[in-house]
Amino acid sequence: MADYQVKPLLPEQRPALTQFYKRNHYKGKVKATDNVWLMTKGDDQIIGAARLCQQGGLMLLRGVWIERALRAQGLGSQLLRYLKCAGVLEGCYCFAYLHLEAFYSKLGFCRVASVPASLHSALERYNRPAVQVLLMVQQQ
């Protein structure tokens, strides 16, 4: 991963994570109970993040984001591959934009045939005319 590192978020990094998400136009909110992983450059500058949270008794991958200027270089794939190899994504669900289905499929996620009841209302909230998502799960 060249000079990039992936590591869990430390409490003192929360303000930097908030600024990273804001700078890159991510509107989600990070809760204290979320399990957040950062991708950083050698100087500890955050260039990517992924957060996992509990929803309805299931683990949900959210907020996978890469610095705007560094997108389309494979960094998102590297971040998620690291988390997969570390066992962090096992059995994890994600709401994937339709155009990202192939991206997540290459990382071991597959489309869910039957949406768990605890995620049904969240999936409906995400899906609206301008934005369409599908539910995927990390194959075990």
mmCIF file of N, CA and C in Angstrom:
data_model
loop_
_atom_site.group_PDB
_atom_site.id
_atom_site.type_symbol
_atom_site.label_atom_id
_atom_site.label_comp_id
_atom_site.label_asym_id
_atom_site.label_seq_id
_atom_site.Cartn_x
_atom_site.Cartn_y
_atom_site.Cartn_z
ATOM 1 N N MET A 1 0.815 -1.176 0.000
ATOM 2 C CA MET A 1 0.000 0.000 0.000
ATOM 3 C C MET A 1 0.863 1.246 0.000
ATOM 4 N N ALA A 2 2.007 1.149 -0.571
ATOM 5 C CA ALA A 2 2.947 2.277 -0.683
ATOM 6 C C ALA A 2 3.163 2.924 0.676
ATOM 7 N N ASP A 3 3.038 4.230 0.750
ATOM 8 C CA ASP A 3 3.251 4.917 2.026
ATOM 9 C C ASP A 3 1.939 5.191 2.751
ATOM 10 N N TYR A 4 0.905 4.415 2.440
ATOM 11 C CA TYR A 4 -0.379 4.563 3.096
ATOM 12 C C TYR A 4 -0.500 3.542 4.222
ATOM 13 N N GLN A 5 -1.190 3.941 5.287
ATOM 14 C CA GLN A 5 -1.454 3.038 6.407
ATOM 15 C C GLN A 5 -2.950 2.997 6.660
ATOM 16 N N VAL A 6 -3.426 1.854 7.150
ATOM 17 C CA VAL A 6 -4.817 1.724 7.577
ATOM 18 C C VAL A 6 -4.791 1.382 9.049
ATOM 19 N N LYS A 7 -5.536 2.152 9.819
ATOM 20 C CA LYS A 7 -5.550 1.930 11.265
ATOM 21 C C LYS A 7 -6.859 2.429 11.850
ATOM 22 N N PRO A 8 -7.213 1.906 13.030
ATOM 23 C CA PRO A 8 -8.451 2.369 13.660
ATOM 24 C C PRO A 8 -8.350 3.826 14.096
ATOM 25 N N LEU A 9 -9.494 4.477 14.111
ATOM 26 C CA LEU A 9 -9.582 5.864 14.556
ATOM 27 C C LEU A 9 -9.280 5.961 16.047
ATOM 28 N N LEU A 10 -8.420 6.893 16.406
ATOM 29 C CA LEU A 10 -8.149 7.191 17.807
ATOM 30 C C LEU A 10 -9.045 8.357 18.224
ATOM 31 N N PRO A 11 -9.447 8.414 19.497
ATOM 32 C CA PRO A 11 -10.345 9.495 19.938
ATOM 33 C C PRO A 11 -9.851 10.894 19.568
ATOM 34 N N GLU A 12 -8.564 11.120 19.666
ATOM 35 C CA GLU A 12 -8.042 12.459 19.363
ATOM 36 C C GLU A 12 -8.073 12.786 17.861
ATOM 37 N N GLN A 13 -8.376 11.790 17.004
ATOM 38 C CA GLN A 13 -8.457 12.021 15.562
ATOM 39 C C GLN A 13 -9.870 12.375 15.093
ATOM 40 N N ARG A 14 -10.840 12.353 15.995
ATOM 41 C CA ARG A 14 -12.228 12.642 15.616
ATOM 42 C C ARG A 14 -12.394 14.002 14.930
ATOM 43 N N PRO A 15 -11.797 15.080 15.455
ATOM 44 C CA PRO A 15 -11.949 16.367 14.752
ATOM 45 C C PRO A 15 -11.381 16.332 13.328
ATOM 46 N N ALA A 16 -10.256 15.669 13.145
ATOM 47 C CA ALA A 16 -9.660 15.563 11.802
ATOM 48 C C ALA A 16 -10.555 14.739 10.881
ATOM 49 N N LEU A 17 -11.184 13.692 11.406
ATOM 50 C CA LEU A 17 -12.101 12.881 10.601
ATOM 51 C C LEU A 17 -13.316 13.711 10.191
ATOM 52 N N THR A 18 -13.862 14.471 11.123
ATOM 53 C CA THR A 18 -15.003 15.332 10.811
ATOM 54 C C THR A 18 -14.642 16.308 9.704
ATOM 55 N N GLN A 19 -13.466 16.901 9.775
ATOM 56 C CA GLN A 19 -13.014 17.835 8.735
ATOM 57 C C GLN A 19 -12.799 17.124 7.404
ATOM 58 N N PHE A 20 -12.238 15.917 7.448
ATOM 59 C CA PHE A 20 -12.034 15.128 6.231
ATOM 60 C C PHE A 20 -13.373 14.884 5.535
ATOM 61 N N TYR A 21 -14.359 14.391 6.293
ATOM 62 C CA TYR A 21 -15.670 14.116 5.709
ATOM 63 C C TYR A 21 -16.307 15.407 5.174
ATOM 64 N N LYS A 22 -16.217 16.482 5.926
ATOM 65 C CA LYS A 22 -16.804 17.758 5.505
ATOM 66 C C LYS A 22 -16.147 18.259 4.219
ATOM 67 N N ARG A 23 -14.818 18.213 4.176
ATOM 68 C CA ARG A 23 -14.063 18.674 3.008
ATOM 69 C C ARG A 23 -14.422 17.867 1.761
ATOM 70 N N ASN A 24 -14.785 16.610 1.952
ATOM 71 C CA ASN A 24 -15.078 15.722 0.828
ATOM 72 C C ASN A 24 -16.573 15.505 0.610
ATOM 73 N N HIS A 25 -17.382 16.360 1.246
ATOM 74 C CA HIS A 25 -18.829 16.408 1.031
ATOM 75 C C HIS A 25 -19.577 15.145 1.454
ATOM 76 N N TYR A 26 -19.104 14.506 2.509
ATOM 77 C CA TYR A 26 -19.833 13.374 3.091
ATOM 78 C C TYR A 26 -20.729 13.942 4.173
ATOM 79 N N LYS A 27 -22.021 13.594 4.120
ATOM 80 C CA LYS A 27 -22.991 14.207 5.021
ATOM 81 C C LYS A 27 -23.312 13.358 6.246
ATOM 82 N N GLY A 28 -22.803 12.135 6.302
ATOM 83 C CA GLY A 28 -23.101 11.267 7.434
ATOM 84 C C GLY A 28 -22.467 11.770 8.724
ATOM 85 N N LYS A 29 -22.997 11.309 9.831
ATOM 86 C CA LYS A 29 -22.482 11.685 11.144
ATOM 87 C C LYS A 29 -21.813 10.473 11.779
ATOM 88 N N VAL A 30 -20.662 10.696 12.378
ATOM 89 C CA VAL A 30 -19.935 9.622 13.049
ATOM 90 C C VAL A 30 -20.359 9.597 14.514
ATOM 91 N N LYS A 31 -20.797 8.435 14.959
ATOM 92 C CA LYS A 31 -21.203 8.261 16.354
ATOM 93 C C LYS A 31 -20.033 7.679 17.141
ATOM 94 N N ALA A 32 -20.060 7.889 18.420
ATOM 95 C CA ALA A 32 -19.007 7.377 19.300
ATOM 96 C C ALA A 32 -18.945 5.855 19.264
ATOM 97 N N THR A 33 -20.051 5.194 18.945
ATOM 98 C CA THR A 33 -20.093 3.735 18.913
ATOM 99 C C THR A 33 -19.644 3.145 17.576
ATOM 100 N N ASP A 34 -19.421 4.001 16.571
ATOM 101 C CA ASP A 34 -18.984 3.513 15.260
ATOM 102 C C ASP A 34 -17.551 3.009 15.322
ATOM 103 N N ASN A 35 -17.282 2.007 14.522
ATOM 104 C CA ASN A 35 -15.940 1.455 14.377
ATOM 105 C C ASN A 35 -15.368 2.071 13.093
ATOM 106 N N VAL A 36 -14.460 3.031 13.238
ATOM 107 C CA VAL A 36 -13.953 3.779 12.085
ATOM 108 C C VAL A 36 -12.505 3.398 11.805
ATOM 109 N N TRP A 37 -12.209 3.212 10.522
ATOM 110 C CA TRP A 37 -10.855 2.908 10.067
ATOM 111 C C TRP A 37 -10.403 4.026 9.150
ATOM 112 N N LEU A 38 -9.170 4.454 9.335
ATOM 113 C CA LEU A 38 -8.612 5.542 8.535
ATOM 114 C C LEU A 38 -7.521 5.034 7.614
ATOM 115 N N MET A 39 -7.441 5.626 6.440
ATOM 116 C CA MET A 39 -6.297 5.439 5.560
ATOM 117 C C MET A 39 -5.541 6.759 5.635
ATOM 118 N N THR A 40 -4.270 6.684 5.991
ATOM 119 C CA THR A 40 -3.478 7.902 6.161
ATOM 120 C C THR A 40 -2.210 7.833 5.327
ATOM 121 N N LYS A 41 -1.674 9.025 5.037
ATOM 122 C CA LYS A 41 -0.361 9.137 4.402
ATOM 123 C C LYS A 41 0.669 9.166 5.515
ATOM 124 N N GLY A 42 1.923 9.124 5.140
ATOM 125 C CA GLY A 42 3.012 9.088 6.099
ATOM 126 C C GLY A 42 2.944 10.128 7.197
ATOM 127 N N ASP A 43 2.409 11.297 6.915
ATOM 128 C CA ASP A 43 2.343 12.354 7.923
ATOM 129 C C ASP A 43 1.040 12.310 8.719
ATOM 130 N N ASP A 44 0.345 11.192 8.680
ATOM 131 C CA ASP A 44 -0.931 10.983 9.375
ATOM 132 C C ASP A 44 -2.080 11.813 8.811
ATOM 133 N N GLN A 45 -1.916 12.351 7.603
ATOM 134 C CA GLN A 45 -3.008 13.050 6.944
ATOM 135 C C GLN A 45 -4.039 12.019 6.499
ATOM 136 N N ILE A 46 -5.291 12.242 6.862
ATOM 137 C CA ILE A 46 -6.356 11.316 6.476
ATOM 138 C C ILE A 46 -6.652 11.485 4.995
ATOM 139 N N ILE A 47 -6.564 10.378 4.255
ATOM 140 C CA ILE A 47 -6.887 10.414 2.830
ATOM 141 C C ILE A 47 -8.060 9.494 2.499
ATOM 142 N N GLY A 48 -8.490 8.716 3.489
ATOM 143 C CA GLY A 48 -9.621 7.819 3.293
ATOM 144 C C GLY A 48 -10.165 7.363 4.627
ATOM 145 N N ALA A 49 -11.433 6.948 4.620
ATOM 146 C CA ALA A 49 -12.061 6.471 5.844
ATOM 147 C C ALA A 49 -13.180 5.501 5.504
ATOM 148 N N ALA A 50 -13.442 4.624 6.443
ATOM 149 C CA ALA A 50 -14.576 3.711 6.356
ATOM 150 C C ALA A 50 -15.107 3.546 7.769
ATOM 151 N N ARG A 51 -16.409 3.604 7.903
ATOM 152 C CA ARG A 51 -16.966 3.403 9.240
ATOM 153 C C ARG A 51 -17.969 2.274 9.208
ATOM 154 N N LEU A 52 -17.971 1.533 10.292
ATOM 155 C CA LEU A 52 -18.901 0.423 10.457
ATOM 156 C C LEU A 52 -19.750 0.727 11.677
ATOM 157 N N CYS A 53 -21.039 0.479 11.542
ATOM 158 C CA CYS A 53 -21.927 0.751 12.667
ATOM 159 C C CYS A 53 -22.947 -0.373 12.790
ATOM 160 N N GLN A 54 -23.468 -0.504 13.974
ATOM 161 C CA GLN A 54 -24.532 -1.468 14.227
ATOM 162 C C GLN A 54 -25.856 -0.831 13.833
ATOM 163 N N GLN A 55 -26.656 -1.578 13.093
ATOM 164 C CA GLN A 55 -27.998 -1.123 12.761
ATOM 165 C C GLN A 55 -28.905 -2.339 12.752
ATOM 166 N N GLY A 56 -29.865 -2.322 13.621
ATOM 167 C CA GLY A 56 -30.800 -3.447 13.681
ATOM 168 C C GLY A 56 -30.121 -4.754 14.004
ATOM 169 N N GLY A 57 -29.067 -4.713 14.807
ATOM 170 C CA GLY A 57 -28.357 -5.936 15.181
ATOM 171 C C GLY A 57 -27.402 -6.452 14.118
ATOM 172 N N LEU A 58 -27.230 -5.706 13.037
ATOM 173 C CA LEU A 58 -26.334 -6.105 11.948
ATOM 174 C C LEU A 58 -25.226 -5.068 11.799
ATOM 175 N N MET A 59 -24.078 -5.503 11.286
ATOM 176 C CA MET A 59 -22.974 -4.579 11.022
ATOM 177 C C MET A 59 -23.165 -4.000 9.629
ATOM 178 N N LEU A 60 -23.060 -2.683 9.541
ATOM 179 C CA LEU A 60 -23.290 -1.977 8.292
ATOM 180 C C LEU A 60 -22.078 -1.117 7.965
ATOM 181 N N LEU A 61 -21.528 -1.296 6.771
ATOM 182 C CA LEU A 61 -20.414 -0.494 6.277
ATOM 183 C C LEU A 61 -20.971 0.802 5.718
ATOM 184 N N ARG A 62 -20.458 1.926 6.221
ATOM 185 C CA ARG A 62 -20.929 3.237 5.778
ATOM 186 C C ARG A 62 -19.736 4.170 5.665
ATOM 187 N N GLY A 63 -19.931 5.268 4.998
ATOM 188 C CA GLY A 63 -18.930 6.325 4.979
ATOM 189 C C GLY A 63 -17.592 5.922 4.402
ATOM 190 N N VAL A 64 -17.595 5.058 3.374
ATOM 191 C CA VAL A 64 -16.346 4.733 2.687
ATOM 192 C C VAL A 64 -16.060 5.911 1.763
ATOM 193 N N TRP A 65 -15.000 6.625 2.066
ATOM 194 C CA TRP A 65 -14.743 7.875 1.362
ATOM 195 C C TRP A 65 -13.251 8.037 1.148
ATOM 196 N N ILE A 66 -12.868 8.514 -0.014
ATOM 197 C CA ILE A 66 -11.470 8.794 -0.354
ATOM 198 C C ILE A 66 -11.367 10.271 -0.702
ATOM 199 N N GLU A 67 -10.251 10.876 -0.336
ATOM 200 C CA GLU A 67 -9.994 12.293 -0.653
ATOM 201 C C GLU A 67 -10.291 12.535 -2.132
ATOM 202 N N ARG A 68 -11.054 13.573 -2.416
ATOM 203 C CA ARG A 68 -11.508 13.854 -3.788
ATOM 204 C C ARG A 68 -10.374 13.828 -4.812
ATOM 205 N N ALA A 69 -9.262 14.452 -4.523
ATOM 206 C CA ALA A 69 -8.151 14.551 -5.477
ATOM 207 C C ALA A 69 -7.458 13.210 -5.711
ATOM 208 N N LEU A 70 -7.725 12.224 -4.856
ATOM 209 C CA LEU A 70 -7.037 10.935 -4.956
ATOM 210 C C LEU A 70 -7.946 9.806 -5.430
ATOM 211 N N ARG A 71 -9.162 10.124 -5.813
ATOM 212 C CA ARG A 71 -10.105 9.085 -6.241
ATOM 213 C C ARG A 71 -9.691 8.498 -7.583
ATOM 214 N N ALA A 72 -10.228 7.318 -7.869
ATOM 215 C CA ALA A 72 -9.974 6.590 -9.124
ATOM 216 C C ALA A 72 -8.529 6.131 -9.238
ATOM 217 N N GLN A 73 -7.875 5.911 -8.097
ATOM 218 C CA GLN A 73 -6.502 5.393 -8.081
ATOM 219 C C GLN A 73 -6.421 4.045 -7.365
ATOM 220 N N GLY A 74 -7.571 3.466 -7.010
ATOM 221 C CA GLY A 74 -7.582 2.170 -6.350
ATOM 222 C C GLY A 74 -7.456 2.226 -4.833
ATOM 223 N N LEU A 75 -7.474 3.415 -4.260
ATOM 224 C CA LEU A 75 -7.305 3.525 -2.811
ATOM 225 C C LEU A 75 -8.505 2.984 -2.038
ATOM 226 N N GLY A 76 -9.701 3.194 -2.556
ATOM 227 C CA GLY A 76 -10.893 2.640 -1.901
ATOM 228 C C GLY A 76 -10.841 1.128 -1.875
ATOM 229 N N SER A 77 -10.416 0.532 -2.983
ATOM 230 C CA SER A 77 -10.264 -0.924 -3.032
ATOM 231 C C SER A 77 -9.214 -1.400 -2.038
ATOM 232 N N GLN A 78 -8.094 -0.676 -1.950
ATOM 233 C CA GLN A 78 -7.039 -1.051 -1.009
ATOM 234 C C GLN A 78 -7.539 -0.979 0.430
ATOM 235 N N LEU A 79 -8.267 0.071 0.749
ATOM 236 C CA LEU A 79 -8.802 0.231 2.093
ATOM 237 C C LEU A 79 -9.725 -0.933 2.441
ATOM 238 N N LEU A 80 -10.652 -1.252 1.554
ATOM 239 C CA LEU A 80 -11.596 -2.331 1.833
ATOM 240 C C LEU A 80 -10.933 -3.705 1.797
ATOM 241 N N ARG A 81 -9.941 -3.900 0.939
ATOM 242 C CA ARG A 81 -9.205 -5.173 0.945
ATOM 243 C C ARG A 81 -8.494 -5.386 2.268
ATOM 244 N N TYR A 82 -7.908 -4.319 2.796
ATOM 245 C CA TYR A 82 -7.247 -4.400 4.096
ATOM 246 C C TYR A 82 -8.251 -4.821 5.170
ATOM 247 N N LEU A 83 -9.405 -4.172 5.191
ATOM 248 C CA LEU A 83 -10.423 -4.490 6.193
ATOM 249 C C LEU A 83 -10.950 -5.910 6.027
ATOM 250 N N LYS A 84 -11.070 -6.340 4.776
ATOM 251 C CA LYS A 84 -11.520 -7.718 4.524
ATOM 252 C C LYS A 84 -10.491 -8.713 5.047
ATOM 253 N N CYS A 85 -9.226 -8.499 4.733
ATOM 254 C CA CYS A 85 -8.161 -9.406 5.194
ATOM 255 C C CYS A 85 -8.044 -9.417 6.716
ATOM 256 N N ALA A 86 -8.355 -8.298 7.347
ATOM 257 C CA ALA A 86 -8.302 -8.204 8.808
ATOM 258 C C ALA A 86 -9.545 -8.823 9.452
ATOM 259 N N GLY A 87 -10.498 -9.283 8.649
ATOM 260 C CA GLY A 87 -11.713 -9.903 9.170
ATOM 261 C C GLY A 87 -12.764 -8.919 9.636
ATOM 262 N N VAL A 88 -12.547 -7.647 9.387
ATOM 263 C CA VAL A 88 -13.452 -6.595 9.860
ATOM 264 C C VAL A 88 -14.788 -6.609 9.107
ATOM 265 N N LEU A 89 -14.778 -7.034 7.859
ATOM 266 C CA LEU A 89 -15.980 -6.958 7.028
ATOM 267 C C LEU A 89 -16.810 -8.239 7.011
ATOM 268 N N GLU A 90 -16.400 -9.250 7.719
ATOM 269 C CA GLU A 90 -17.086 -10.535 7.685
ATOM 270 C C GLU A 90 -18.557 -10.398 8.066
ATOM 271 N N GLY A 91 -19.451 -10.767 7.146
ATOM 272 C CA GLY A 91 -20.887 -10.695 7.380
ATOM 273 C C GLY A 91 -21.452 -9.288 7.393
ATOM 274 N N CYS A 92 -20.667 -8.322 6.938
ATOM 275 C CA CYS A 92 -21.043 -6.908 6.970
ATOM 276 C C CYS A 92 -21.916 -6.561 5.767
ATOM 277 N N TYR A 93 -22.928 -5.740 5.999
ATOM 278 C CA TYR A 93 -23.810 -5.252 4.944
ATOM 279 C C TYR A 93 -23.354 -3.866 4.488
ATOM 280 N N CYS A 94 -23.776 -3.478 3.294
ATOM 281 C CA CYS A 94 -23.551 -2.105 2.842
ATOM 282 C C CYS A 94 -24.658 -1.708 1.876
ATOM 283 N N PHE A 95 -24.980 -0.421 1.896
ATOM 284 C CA PHE A 95 -25.879 0.153 0.907
ATOM 285 C C PHE A 95 -24.974 0.696 -0.199
ATOM 286 N N ALA A 96 -25.043 0.082 -1.361
ATOM 287 C CA ALA A 96 -24.165 0.480 -2.470
ATOM 288 C C ALA A 96 -24.962 1.207 -3.542
ATOM 289 N N TYR A 97 -24.425 2.340 -3.987
ATOM 290 C CA TYR A 97 -25.024 2.997 -5.148
ATOM 291 C C TYR A 97 -24.984 2.014 -6.308
ATOM 292 N N LEU A 98 -26.002 2.057 -7.153
ATOM 293 C CA LEU A 98 -26.097 1.098 -8.257
ATOM 294 C C LEU A 98 -24.836 1.072 -9.106
ATOM 295 N N HIS A 99 -24.243 2.234 -9.370
ATOM 296 C CA HIS A 99 -23.056 2.266 -10.228
ATOM 297 C C HIS A 99 -21.816 1.679 -9.530
ATOM 298 N N LEU A 100 -21.912 1.377 -8.232
ATOM 299 C CA LEU A 100 -20.770 0.797 -7.511
ATOM 300 C C LEU A 100 -20.941 -0.699 -7.218
ATOM 301 N N GLU A 101 -21.972 -1.319 -7.783
ATOM 302 C CA GLU A 101 -22.188 -2.743 -7.531
ATOM 303 C C GLU A 101 -20.982 -3.586 -7.962
ATOM 304 N N ALA A 102 -20.409 -3.317 -9.125
ATOM 305 C CA ALA A 102 -19.253 -4.084 -9.594
ATOM 306 C C ALA A 102 -18.047 -3.871 -8.676
ATOM 307 N N PHE A 103 -17.859 -2.645 -8.209
ATOM 308 C CA PHE A 103 -16.762 -2.323 -7.281
ATOM 309 C C PHE A 103 -16.865 -3.190 -6.028
ATOM 310 N N TYR A 104 -18.038 -3.194 -5.394
ATOM 311 C CA TYR A 104 -18.209 -3.978 -4.173
ATOM 312 C C TYR A 104 -18.172 -5.479 -4.453
ATOM 313 N N SER A 105 -18.674 -5.898 -5.611
ATOM 314 C CA SER A 105 -18.643 -7.324 -5.973
ATOM 315 C C SER A 105 -17.215 -7.847 -6.051
ATOM 316 N N LYS A 106 -16.304 -7.038 -6.608
ATOM 317 C CA LYS A 106 -14.896 -7.439 -6.707
ATOM 318 C C LYS A 106 -14.266 -7.614 -5.329
ATOM 319 N N LEU A 107 -14.864 -6.987 -4.319
ATOM 320 C CA LEU A 107 -14.335 -7.065 -2.956
ATOM 321 C C LEU A 107 -15.075 -8.095 -2.106
ATOM 322 N N GLY A 108 -15.875 -8.957 -2.767
ATOM 323 C CA GLY A 108 -16.524 -10.052 -2.057
ATOM 324 C C GLY A 108 -17.925 -9.780 -1.559
ATOM 325 N N PHE A 109 -18.497 -8.641 -1.914
ATOM 326 C CA PHE A 109 -19.881 -8.363 -1.535
ATOM 327 C C PHE A 109 -20.802 -8.919 -2.613
ATOM 328 N N CYS A 110 -21.982 -9.351 -2.202
ATOM 329 C CA CYS A 110 -22.967 -9.804 -3.182
ATOM 330 C C CYS A 110 -24.318 -9.183 -2.846
ATOM 331 N N ARG A 111 -25.130 -9.051 -3.871
ATOM 332 C CA ARG A 111 -26.463 -8.466 -3.721
ATOM 333 C C ARG A 111 -27.295 -9.367 -2.816
ATOM 334 N N VAL A 112 -28.036 -8.759 -1.915
ATOM 335 C CA VAL A 112 -28.881 -9.496 -0.981
ATOM 336 C C VAL A 112 -30.211 -9.795 -1.656
ATOM 337 N N ALA A 113 -30.609 -11.069 -1.627
ATOM 338 C CA ALA A 113 -31.868 -11.464 -2.249
ATOM 339 C C ALA A 113 -33.062 -11.044 -1.391
ATOM 340 N N SER A 114 -32.911 -11.140 -0.088
ATOM 341 C CA SER A 114 -33.991 -10.801 0.833
ATOM 342 C C SER A 114 -33.458 -9.823 1.879
ATOM 343 N N VAL A 115 -34.037 -8.649 1.914
ATOM 344 C CA VAL A 115 -33.576 -7.601 2.824
ATOM 345 C C VAL A 115 -34.023 -7.929 4.249
ATOM 346 N N PRO A 116 -33.071 -7.967 5.205
ATOM 347 C CA PRO A 116 -33.460 -8.191 6.596
ATOM 348 C C PRO A 116 -34.435 -7.102 7.056
ATOM 349 N N ALA A 117 -35.415 -7.480 7.843
ATOM 350 C CA ALA A 117 -36.450 -6.549 8.294
ATOM 351 C C ALA A 117 -35.843 -5.327 8.970
ATOM 352 N N SER A 118 -34.749 -5.509 9.710
ATOM 353 C CA SER A 118 -34.147 -4.393 10.449
ATOM 354 C C SER A 118 -33.480 -3.358 9.534
ATOM 355 N N LEU A 119 -33.257 -3.689 8.258
ATOM 356 C CA LEU A 119 -32.642 -2.743 7.326
ATOM 357 C C LEU A 119 -33.622 -2.238 6.263
ATOM 358 N N HIS A 120 -34.822 -2.792 6.269
ATOM 359 C CA HIS A 120 -35.790 -2.461 5.220
ATOM 360 C C HIS A 120 -36.132 -0.976 5.184
ATOM 361 N N SER A 121 -36.444 -0.365 6.318
ATOM 362 C CA SER A 121 -36.829 1.054 6.304
ATOM 363 C C SER A 121 -35.649 1.946 5.922
ATOM 364 N N ALA A 122 -34.426 1.575 6.343
ATOM 365 C CA ALA A 122 -33.247 2.361 5.964
ATOM 366 C C ALA A 122 -33.035 2.302 4.451
ATOM 367 N N LEU A 123 -33.215 1.142 3.865
ATOM 368 C CA LEU A 123 -33.063 1.000 2.412
ATOM 369 C C LEU A 123 -34.100 1.858 1.681
ATOM 370 N N GLU A 124 -35.312 1.879 2.197
ATOM 371 C CA GLU A 124 -36.349 2.707 1.578
ATOM 372 C C GLU A 124 -36.009 4.193 1.676
ATOM 373 N N ARG A 125 -35.423 4.634 2.810
ATOM 374 C CA ARG A 125 -35.039 6.044 2.963
ATOM 375 C C ARG A 125 -33.959 6.434 1.966
ATOM 376 N N TYR A 126 -33.010 5.518 1.719
ATOM 377 C CA TYR A 126 -31.931 5.820 0.766
ATOM 378 C C TYR A 126 -32.450 5.899 -0.661
ATOM 379 N N ASN A 127 -33.345 5.015 -1.010
ATOM 380 C CA ASN A 127 -33.836 4.957 -2.389
ATOM 381 C C ASN A 127 -34.883 6.027 -2.631
ATOM 382 N N ARG A 128 -34.543 6.926 -3.528
ATOM 383 C CA ARG A 128 -35.453 7.977 -3.965
ATOM 384 C C ARG A 128 -35.141 8.218 -5.441
ATOM 385 N N PRO A 129 -35.967 8.974 -6.140
ATOM 386 C CA PRO A 129 -35.765 9.110 -7.589
ATOM 387 C C PRO A 129 -34.340 9.469 -8.012
ATOM 388 N N ALA A 130 -33.685 10.386 -7.311
ATOM 389 C CA ALA A 130 -32.356 10.840 -7.735
ATOM 390 C C ALA A 130 -31.234 9.909 -7.283
ATOM 391 N N VAL A 131 -31.496 9.058 -6.289
ATOM 392 C CA VAL A 131 -30.452 8.194 -5.732
ATOM 393 C C VAL A 131 -31.019 6.782 -5.552
ATOM 394 N N GLN A 132 -30.339 5.831 -6.135
ATOM 395 C CA GLN A 132 -30.764 4.445 -6.000
ATOM 396 C C GLN A 132 -29.616 3.628 -5.423
ATOM 397 N N VAL A 133 -29.926 2.829 -4.398
ATOM 398 C CA VAL A 133 -28.929 1.955 -3.796
ATOM 399 C C VAL A 133 -29.481 0.546 -3.717
ATOM 400 N N LEU A 134 -28.583 -0.390 -3.510
ATOM 401 C CA LEU A 134 -28.987 -1.780 -3.288
ATOM 402 C C LEU A 134 -28.242 -2.265 -2.050
ATOM 403 N N LEU A 135 -28.796 -3.271 -1.438
ATOM 404 C CA LEU A 135 -28.181 -3.839 -0.238
ATOM 405 C C LEU A 135 -27.287 -4.995 -0.646
ATOM 406 N N MET A 136 -26.064 -4.975 -0.135
ATOM 407 C CA MET A 136 -25.095 -6.038 -0.407
ATOM 408 C C MET A 136 -24.562 -6.546 0.917
ATOM 409 N N VAL A 137 -24.026 -7.756 0.916
ATOM 410 C CA VAL A 137 -23.430 -8.328 2.121
ATOM 411 C C VAL A 137 -22.095 -8.974 1.752
ATOM 412 N N GLN A 138 -21.155 -8.877 2.659
ATOM 413 C CA GLN A 138 -19.839 -9.498 2.466
ATOM 414 C C GLN A 138 -20.005 -11.006 2.598
ATOM 415 N N GLN A 139 -19.605 -11.724 1.581
ATOM 416 C CA GLN A 139 -19.698 -13.195 1.623
ATOM 417 C C GLN A 139 -18.702 -13.720 2.634
ATOM 418 N N GLN A 140 -19.123 -14.735 3.349
ATOM 419 C CA GLN A 140 -18.237 -15.293 4.387
ATOM 420 C C GLN A 140 -17.481 -16.486 3.876
#
